[in-house]
Short mmCIF file of C-alpha atoms in Angstrom, two decimals:
data_model
loop_
_atom_site.label_atom_id
_atom_site.label_comp_id
_atom_site.label_asym_id
_atom_site.label_seq_id
_atom_site.Cartn_x
_atom_site.Cartn_y
_atom_site.Cartn_z
CA MET A 1 39.05 42.53 2.54
CA THR A 2 37.62 44.01 5.70
CA ALA A 3 39.81 43.81 8.80
CA PHE A 4 37.90 42.42 11.76
CA THR A 5 38.18 43.88 15.23
CA GLY A 6 39.01 41.54 18.12
CA ASP A 7 35.37 41.63 19.23
CA GLN A 8 34.21 40.71 15.72
CA VAL A 9 36.61 37.76 15.58
CA ARG A 10 35.13 36.47 18.84
CA ARG A 11 31.50 37.26 17.99
CA TYR A 12 31.59 35.57 14.59
CA SER A 13 34.11 32.80 15.35
CA ARG A 14 31.50 30.02 14.82
CA HIS A 15 30.83 31.42 11.35
CA VAL A 16 34.49 31.96 10.45
CA LEU A 17 35.07 28.24 11.20
CA LEU A 18 32.43 27.19 8.67
CA PRO A 19 33.31 25.92 5.21
CA ASP A 20 31.69 28.36 2.72
CA VAL A 21 31.56 31.26 5.20
CA GLY A 22 34.99 31.92 6.70
CA GLY A 23 36.30 35.45 7.01
CA THR A 24 35.32 36.27 3.42
CA GLY A 25 31.71 35.18 3.93
CA GLN A 26 31.38 37.01 7.24
CA ALA A 27 32.73 40.17 5.65
CA ARG A 28 30.09 39.78 2.90
CA LEU A 29 27.40 39.45 5.56
CA LEU A 30 28.60 42.61 7.31
CA ARG A 31 28.39 44.52 4.01
CA ALA A 32 24.98 43.05 3.09
CA SER A 33 21.47 44.42 3.51
CA ALA A 34 18.35 42.32 3.96
CA VAL A 35 14.68 42.95 4.54
CA VAL A 36 12.33 40.76 6.55
CA ASP A 37 8.91 40.75 4.96
CA GLY A 38 6.81 40.78 8.11
CA SER A 39 6.71 42.32 11.57
CA GLY A 40 4.67 39.57 13.28
CA THR A 41 5.91 36.69 15.39
CA THR A 42 7.94 34.89 12.72
CA GLY A 43 9.25 38.11 11.19
CA ARG A 44 10.61 39.24 14.54
CA ILE A 45 12.41 35.93 15.09
CA ALA A 46 13.81 36.03 11.55
CA ALA A 47 15.06 39.59 12.06
CA LEU A 48 16.67 38.64 15.34
CA PHE A 49 18.76 35.91 13.68
CA LEU A 50 19.83 38.23 10.84
CA VAL A 51 20.97 40.84 13.36
CA ALA A 52 22.83 38.26 15.44
CA ALA A 53 24.51 36.78 12.34
CA GLY A 54 25.93 40.21 11.48
CA VAL A 55 23.97 41.12 8.35
CA GLY A 56 25.03 44.78 8.13
CA THR A 57 21.64 46.41 7.59
CA VAL A 58 18.38 44.71 8.54
CA PHE A 59 15.04 46.17 7.52
CA VAL A 60 11.80 44.95 9.07
CA ASP A 61 8.92 45.74 6.74
CA GLY A 62 5.44 44.90 7.95
CA PRO A 63 2.30 46.45 9.46
CA LEU A 64 3.44 48.80 12.22
CA GLU A 65 0.51 50.94 13.24
CA ALA A 66 -0.54 48.57 16.06
CA THR A 67 0.46 48.98 19.65
CA VAL A 68 1.82 45.86 21.36
CA ARG A 69 -1.04 44.12 23.19
CA ALA A 70 0.80 41.35 25.01
CA ALA A 71 4.56 41.40 24.55
CA ARG A 72 6.11 38.03 23.64
CA PHE A 73 9.74 37.23 22.89
CA PRO A 74 11.77 39.01 21.60
CA LEU A 75 9.75 41.90 23.04
CA GLY A 76 9.81 42.32 26.81
CA PRO A 77 7.13 43.01 29.42
CA GLY A 78 7.91 46.74 29.28
CA ASP A 79 6.89 46.79 25.60
CA THR A 80 3.19 46.14 26.22
CA GLY A 81 1.28 49.25 25.18
CA ARG A 82 4.18 50.76 23.21
CA GLY A 83 4.11 51.33 19.48
CA LEU A 84 5.30 48.23 17.65
CA ALA A 85 7.95 50.12 15.66
CA GLU A 86 9.48 51.57 18.81
CA ALA A 87 9.35 48.21 20.64
CA LEU A 88 10.95 46.37 17.70
CA ALA A 89 13.67 48.98 17.31
CA GLY A 90 14.45 48.55 21.01
CA ALA A 91 14.47 44.73 20.92
CA LEU A 92 16.62 44.48 17.78
CA GLY A 93 18.68 47.64 17.92
CA GLY A 94 20.87 46.95 20.94
CA LEU A 95 21.93 43.41 20.05
CA ASN A 96 24.81 43.92 17.70
CA PRO A 97 26.82 47.13 17.27
CA ASP A 98 27.84 45.99 13.76
CA VAL A 99 24.26 46.05 12.50
CA ARG A 100 21.95 48.91 11.57
CA VAL A 101 18.28 48.08 12.17
CA VAL A 102 15.64 49.95 10.19
CA ILE A 103 11.97 49.47 10.96
CA GLY A 104 10.30 50.24 7.66
CA PRO A 105 10.52 49.58 3.92
CA ALA A 106 13.80 48.77 2.18
CA PRO A 107 15.13 50.08 -1.14
CA ALA A 108 14.07 48.13 -4.22
CA GLY A 109 16.34 45.16 -4.87
CA THR A 110 17.23 44.49 -1.22
CA PRO A 111 17.30 40.70 -0.66
CA ARG A 112 14.06 39.64 1.04
CA VAL A 113 13.29 36.99 3.65
CA ARG A 114 9.65 36.04 3.13
CA VAL A 115 7.74 34.96 6.23
CA ASP A 116 4.38 36.66 5.59
CA ALA A 117 2.27 33.49 5.29
CA ASP A 118 3.30 32.39 8.80
CA ASP A 119 3.45 35.74 10.48
CA ALA A 120 0.36 35.95 12.70
CA ASP A 121 0.81 37.80 16.00
CA ASP A 122 -0.41 34.78 17.98
CA LEU A 123 1.61 32.06 16.25
CA PRO A 124 3.20 29.73 18.85
CA LEU A 125 6.86 30.63 19.32
CA ALA A 126 7.91 27.01 18.63
CA GLN A 127 6.62 27.43 15.08
CA ALA A 128 7.99 30.96 14.81
CA PHE A 129 11.49 29.74 15.72
CA ALA A 130 11.24 26.79 13.35
CA ARG A 131 9.96 28.86 10.41
CA GLY A 132 11.95 32.04 11.09
CA GLY A 133 15.11 29.97 11.67
CA ALA A 134 14.55 27.91 8.51
CA ALA A 135 13.87 30.96 6.35
CA THR A 136 16.99 32.76 7.54
CA SER A 137 19.36 29.76 7.55
CA ALA A 138 19.37 29.22 3.80
CA PHE A 139 19.21 32.98 3.26
CA VAL A 140 22.29 33.75 5.40
CA HIS A 141 24.22 30.98 3.67
CA ARG A 142 23.39 32.43 0.23
CA LEU A 143 24.40 35.94 1.34
CA ALA A 144 27.67 34.60 2.79
CA VAL A 145 28.65 32.82 -0.42
CA GLY A 146 27.75 35.87 -2.49
CA GLU A 147 24.80 34.35 -4.34
CA GLY A 148 22.47 37.20 -3.46
CA ALA A 149 19.35 35.76 -1.92
CA MET B 282 3.41 20.50 33.34
CA ARG B 283 7.13 21.09 33.85
CA ALA B 284 10.03 20.56 31.47
CA CYS B 285 13.69 20.25 32.38
CA VAL B 286 15.71 22.02 29.66
CA VAL B 287 19.34 20.88 29.60
CA GLY B 288 21.49 23.66 28.14
CA ALA B 289 20.66 27.36 27.82
CA GLY B 290 22.59 28.01 24.60
CA GLY B 291 21.66 28.11 20.94
CA LEU B 292 19.20 25.22 21.15
CA GLY B 293 18.19 25.45 24.81
CA GLY B 294 17.22 29.12 24.48
CA PRO B 295 14.61 28.70 21.73
CA MET B 296 13.39 25.45 23.31
CA ALA B 297 12.89 26.96 26.77
CA ILE B 298 11.30 30.15 25.40
CA ALA B 299 8.95 28.20 23.12
CA LEU B 300 7.97 25.67 25.79
CA ALA B 301 7.14 28.48 28.23
CA ASP B 302 5.15 30.18 25.45
CA GLY B 303 3.24 26.90 25.09
CA GLY B 304 2.25 26.98 28.75
CA VAL B 305 4.93 24.69 30.17
CA GLU B 306 6.92 25.60 33.30
CA VAL B 307 10.63 25.22 32.61
CA THR B 308 13.71 24.46 34.69
CA VAL B 309 16.81 25.53 32.74
CA LEU B 310 20.18 23.94 33.53
CA ASP B 311 23.52 25.29 32.34
CA GLY B 312 26.86 25.68 34.08
CA ASP B 313 28.37 28.17 31.62
CA VAL B 314 28.45 31.96 31.38
CA VAL B 315 27.51 34.08 28.35
CA GLU B 316 30.44 34.83 26.01
CA LEU B 317 30.73 37.06 22.97
CA SER B 318 31.19 33.99 20.72
CA ASN B 319 27.67 32.89 21.74
CA LEU B 320 25.90 35.99 20.46
CA HIS B 321 25.94 35.21 16.73
CA ARG B 322 23.29 32.55 17.42
CA GLN B 323 22.08 32.78 21.05
CA VAL B 324 19.56 35.52 20.37
CA HIS B 325 18.06 35.33 23.86
CA PHE B 326 21.18 37.01 25.26
CA THR B 327 22.41 40.58 24.83
CA MET B 328 25.74 42.23 25.53
CA ALA B 329 24.40 43.16 28.96
CA ASP B 330 24.42 39.42 29.76
CA LEU B 331 28.13 38.89 28.99
CA GLY B 332 29.75 37.09 31.94
CA ALA B 333 26.41 36.19 33.54
CA PRO B 334 25.37 32.55 34.07
CA LYS B 335 23.39 31.40 31.04
CA ALA B 336 20.78 29.52 33.05
CA THR B 337 19.70 32.47 35.18
CA ALA B 338 19.98 34.97 32.30
CA LEU B 339 17.68 32.83 30.14
CA ALA B 340 15.23 32.21 32.98
CA GLY B 341 15.15 35.96 33.68
CA ARG B 342 14.36 36.62 30.03
CA ILE B 343 11.45 34.16 30.11
CA GLY B 344 9.98 35.40 33.39
CA ALA B 345 7.65 33.72 35.86
CA ARG B 346 7.39 30.35 34.07
CA ALA B 347 11.14 29.69 34.28
CA ARG B 348 13.76 28.97 36.89
CA GLY B 349 17.45 28.75 36.09
CA LEU B 350 19.95 26.51 37.88
CA VAL B 351 23.67 27.06 37.29
CA GLU B 352 24.46 23.36 37.08
CA ARG B 353 25.18 20.64 34.59
CA PHE B 354 22.96 17.58 34.23
CA THR B 355 25.00 14.74 35.77
CA ALA B 356 24.17 11.20 36.83
CA ASP B 357 24.60 12.15 40.49
CA ARG B 358 22.33 15.17 40.29
CA ALA B 359 19.73 13.99 37.77
CA ASP B 360 17.09 12.96 40.31
CA ALA B 361 17.39 16.23 42.21
CA LEU B 362 17.41 18.40 39.08
CA ALA B 363 14.78 16.65 36.97
CA GLY B 364 12.73 14.67 39.47
CA ASP B 365 9.81 17.11 39.25
CA ALA B 366 9.91 17.34 35.43
CA ASP B 367 7.23 15.71 33.28
CA LEU B 368 9.37 16.11 30.16
CA LEU B 369 13.09 16.47 29.38
CA VAL B 370 14.61 18.34 26.47
CA ASP B 371 18.32 18.47 25.71
CA GLY B 372 20.18 21.17 23.85
CA SER B 373 23.58 20.51 25.42
CA ASP B 374 26.74 20.48 23.36
CA ASP B 375 28.20 17.14 24.37
CA PRO B 376 27.14 13.63 23.41
CA ALA B 377 27.73 12.16 26.88
CA THR B 378 25.13 14.53 28.37
CA LYS B 379 22.66 13.71 25.58
CA PHE B 380 22.93 9.99 26.35
CA LEU B 381 22.61 10.67 30.07
CA VAL B 382 19.44 12.74 29.58
CA ALA B 383 17.94 10.15 27.24
CA ASP B 384 18.83 7.23 29.52
CA TRP B 385 17.46 8.94 32.61
CA ALA B 386 14.23 9.97 30.87
CA ARG B 387 13.72 6.49 29.40
CA ALA B 388 14.36 4.81 32.77
CA ARG B 389 11.94 7.14 34.58
CA GLY B 390 9.23 6.91 31.92
CA ARG B 391 9.43 10.60 30.96
CA PRO B 392 9.07 11.71 27.32
CA TYR B 393 12.15 13.46 25.94
CA ALA B 394 13.59 15.34 23.00
CA ILE B 395 17.32 15.46 22.22
CA ALA B 396 18.45 18.20 19.81
CA ALA B 397 21.81 18.76 18.12
CA ALA B 398 23.17 21.29 15.60
CA LEU B 399 26.56 21.57 13.91
CA ARG B 400 27.81 23.41 10.82
CA TYR B 401 24.85 23.24 8.37
CA GLY B 402 22.80 20.45 9.89
CA GLY B 403 21.39 18.79 12.95
CA ASN B 404 18.74 16.49 14.31
CA VAL B 405 15.98 16.09 16.87
CA PHE B 406 15.25 12.70 18.41
CA THR B 407 11.98 12.27 20.30
CA GLY B 408 11.33 9.36 22.62
CA ALA B 409 8.60 8.21 24.98
CA GLY B 410 7.25 5.03 26.52
CA ASP B 411 8.15 1.81 24.76
CA ALA B 412 9.06 3.42 21.44
CA ALA B 413 12.61 3.07 20.15
CA CYS B 414 15.02 4.96 22.39
CA TYR B 415 18.01 7.20 21.68
CA ARG B 416 20.35 4.23 22.18
CA CYS B 417 18.34 2.05 19.81
CA LEU B 418 19.59 4.46 17.14
CA PHE B 419 22.93 5.84 18.33
CA GLU B 420 24.07 2.96 20.61
CA GLU B 421 27.01 4.67 22.38
CA PRO B 422 28.36 8.23 22.60
CA PRO B 423 31.11 8.93 20.05
CA ASP B 424 34.40 9.84 21.70
CA ASP B 425 35.55 12.30 19.04
CA ALA B 426 32.44 14.31 18.16
CA PRO B 427 33.23 17.89 17.07
CA THR B 428 31.50 20.75 18.86
CA CYS B 429 30.32 24.13 17.53
CA GLY B 430 33.49 25.58 19.04
CA ASP B 431 35.59 23.23 16.88
CA ALA B 432 33.60 23.11 13.70
CA GLY B 433 31.31 26.15 13.66
CA VAL B 434 27.56 26.45 13.21
CA LEU B 435 25.44 28.65 10.99
CA GLY B 436 23.75 31.05 13.44
CA PRO B 437 20.06 30.86 12.44
CA LEU B 438 20.18 27.06 12.20
CA VAL B 439 19.84 26.76 15.98
CA GLY B 440 16.55 28.69 15.85
CA TRP B 441 15.21 26.28 13.24
CA ILE B 442 16.28 23.13 15.08
CA GLY B 443 15.38 24.48 18.54
CA GLY B 444 11.93 25.42 17.21
CA VAL B 445 11.39 21.97 15.69
CA ALA B 446 12.48 20.35 18.97
CA ALA B 447 10.07 22.54 20.95
CA GLU B 448 7.17 21.78 18.59
CA ARG B 449 7.76 18.07 18.99
CA ALA B 450 8.30 18.30 22.76
CA LEU B 451 5.00 20.17 23.09
CA ARG B 452 3.29 17.35 21.18
CA LEU B 453 4.80 14.82 23.59
CA ALA B 454 3.70 17.00 26.52
CA ALA B 455 0.15 16.98 25.14
CA GLY B 456 0.20 13.17 25.12
CA ASP B 457 0.72 12.79 21.37
CA ALA B 458 2.92 9.69 21.12
CA THR B 459 3.05 9.69 17.31
CA VAL B 460 6.40 11.53 17.36
CA ALA B 461 8.00 9.05 19.82
CA GLY B 462 10.77 6.88 18.41
CA ARG B 463 11.33 9.25 15.51
CA ILE B 464 14.15 11.47 14.36
CA TRP B 465 14.00 14.70 12.38
CA VAL B 466 17.23 15.09 10.42
CA LEU B 467 18.71 17.94 8.44
CA ASP B 468 21.88 16.55 6.90
CA ASP B 469 23.12 19.76 5.30
CA LEU B 470 20.88 22.65 4.34
CA ARG B 471 23.12 23.37 1.33
CA ARG B 472 22.11 20.03 -0.18
CA GLY B 473 18.47 19.57 0.74
CA GLY B 474 15.70 19.86 3.28
CA PRO B 475 14.92 17.92 6.43
CA ARG B 476 13.74 14.30 6.55
CA GLU B 477 11.85 12.44 9.24
CA LEU B 478 12.53 8.80 10.02
CA ALA B 479 10.77 6.26 12.21
CA ILE B 480 13.24 4.22 14.26
CA THR B 481 12.54 0.63 15.19
CA ARG B 482 13.62 -0.87 18.50
CA ARG B 483 17.05 -2.44 18.33
CA PRO B 484 17.30 -6.02 19.57
CA GLY B 485 19.81 -6.12 22.41
CA CYS B 486 19.43 -2.43 23.28
CA ARG B 487 19.50 -1.90 27.03
CA CYS B 488 16.00 -0.35 26.87
CA GLY B 489 14.56 -3.76 26.06
CA SER B 490 16.40 -5.78 28.67
#
């Protein structure tokens, strides 16, 4: 059983209160790896929620050669014109010190969140939140209860 | 088009960001500051925001289409805070505020969306015009409703529900009344997916008197 730091107890308190998650489930999340199958609008939102939830290693695997044309959340205005990989690493990397963010492919067998069908760069953010949030909600619950994903 | 977004937390963040992305100007209201216990779900904040007022931190994140007011939505202040809004959306964490927002919007003829999330579920009520109102369904605020601080909430759930609320609010903003008087409900994601129900007007509800 992992011992939580005081900051972790506060950060994850709303998870620790949940039936099915608790301290055991949050510790499982912190030890888990996951890969988001997409680097477009929905993939970025999905990755953001995995990082915030404390999934220990989050991979974002999608097309990365493009530069950012018009930065939208979670990218910021300063990201326009940057490489997408660099911008994504910046937007996701500083959120949670418990999480390692990797922009690129994951090892075979890493649990995958699939968002590719809804992952256009110009998808309205309302739909990206709804779809990215839905895809990661069930996924995080399965990881927390140790069902894989 | 301007929306008044009540609450800048787990639901208010995605709603305000998505409404602004859809071309709507937003006024964000929240009296609280960012705490570490918010960050497992309030993905619009970072550790650099800890201790800052949520309303202004969220508005700063959105940019030119948003203004943040460090205030709660109260009966006394509603006209001043929401008078210029064409649409109201609520992501607050207390039932009394939800009823206040819904009542004010209904009385002033503004379309509205009221969103809630707790543990593994939540709902989004959308109202406009003469369609069934929030009180036609829920009647009165419960006096013992648990909050996320009491009962917990699965982090990504607020993105899902906030996104659904924003999609439906944008439809109301575009004049699509087909979502008015309806509720989207996710009882518990561990046991099934969301449902959508049409609500009929309740005889005796104050909206009909």
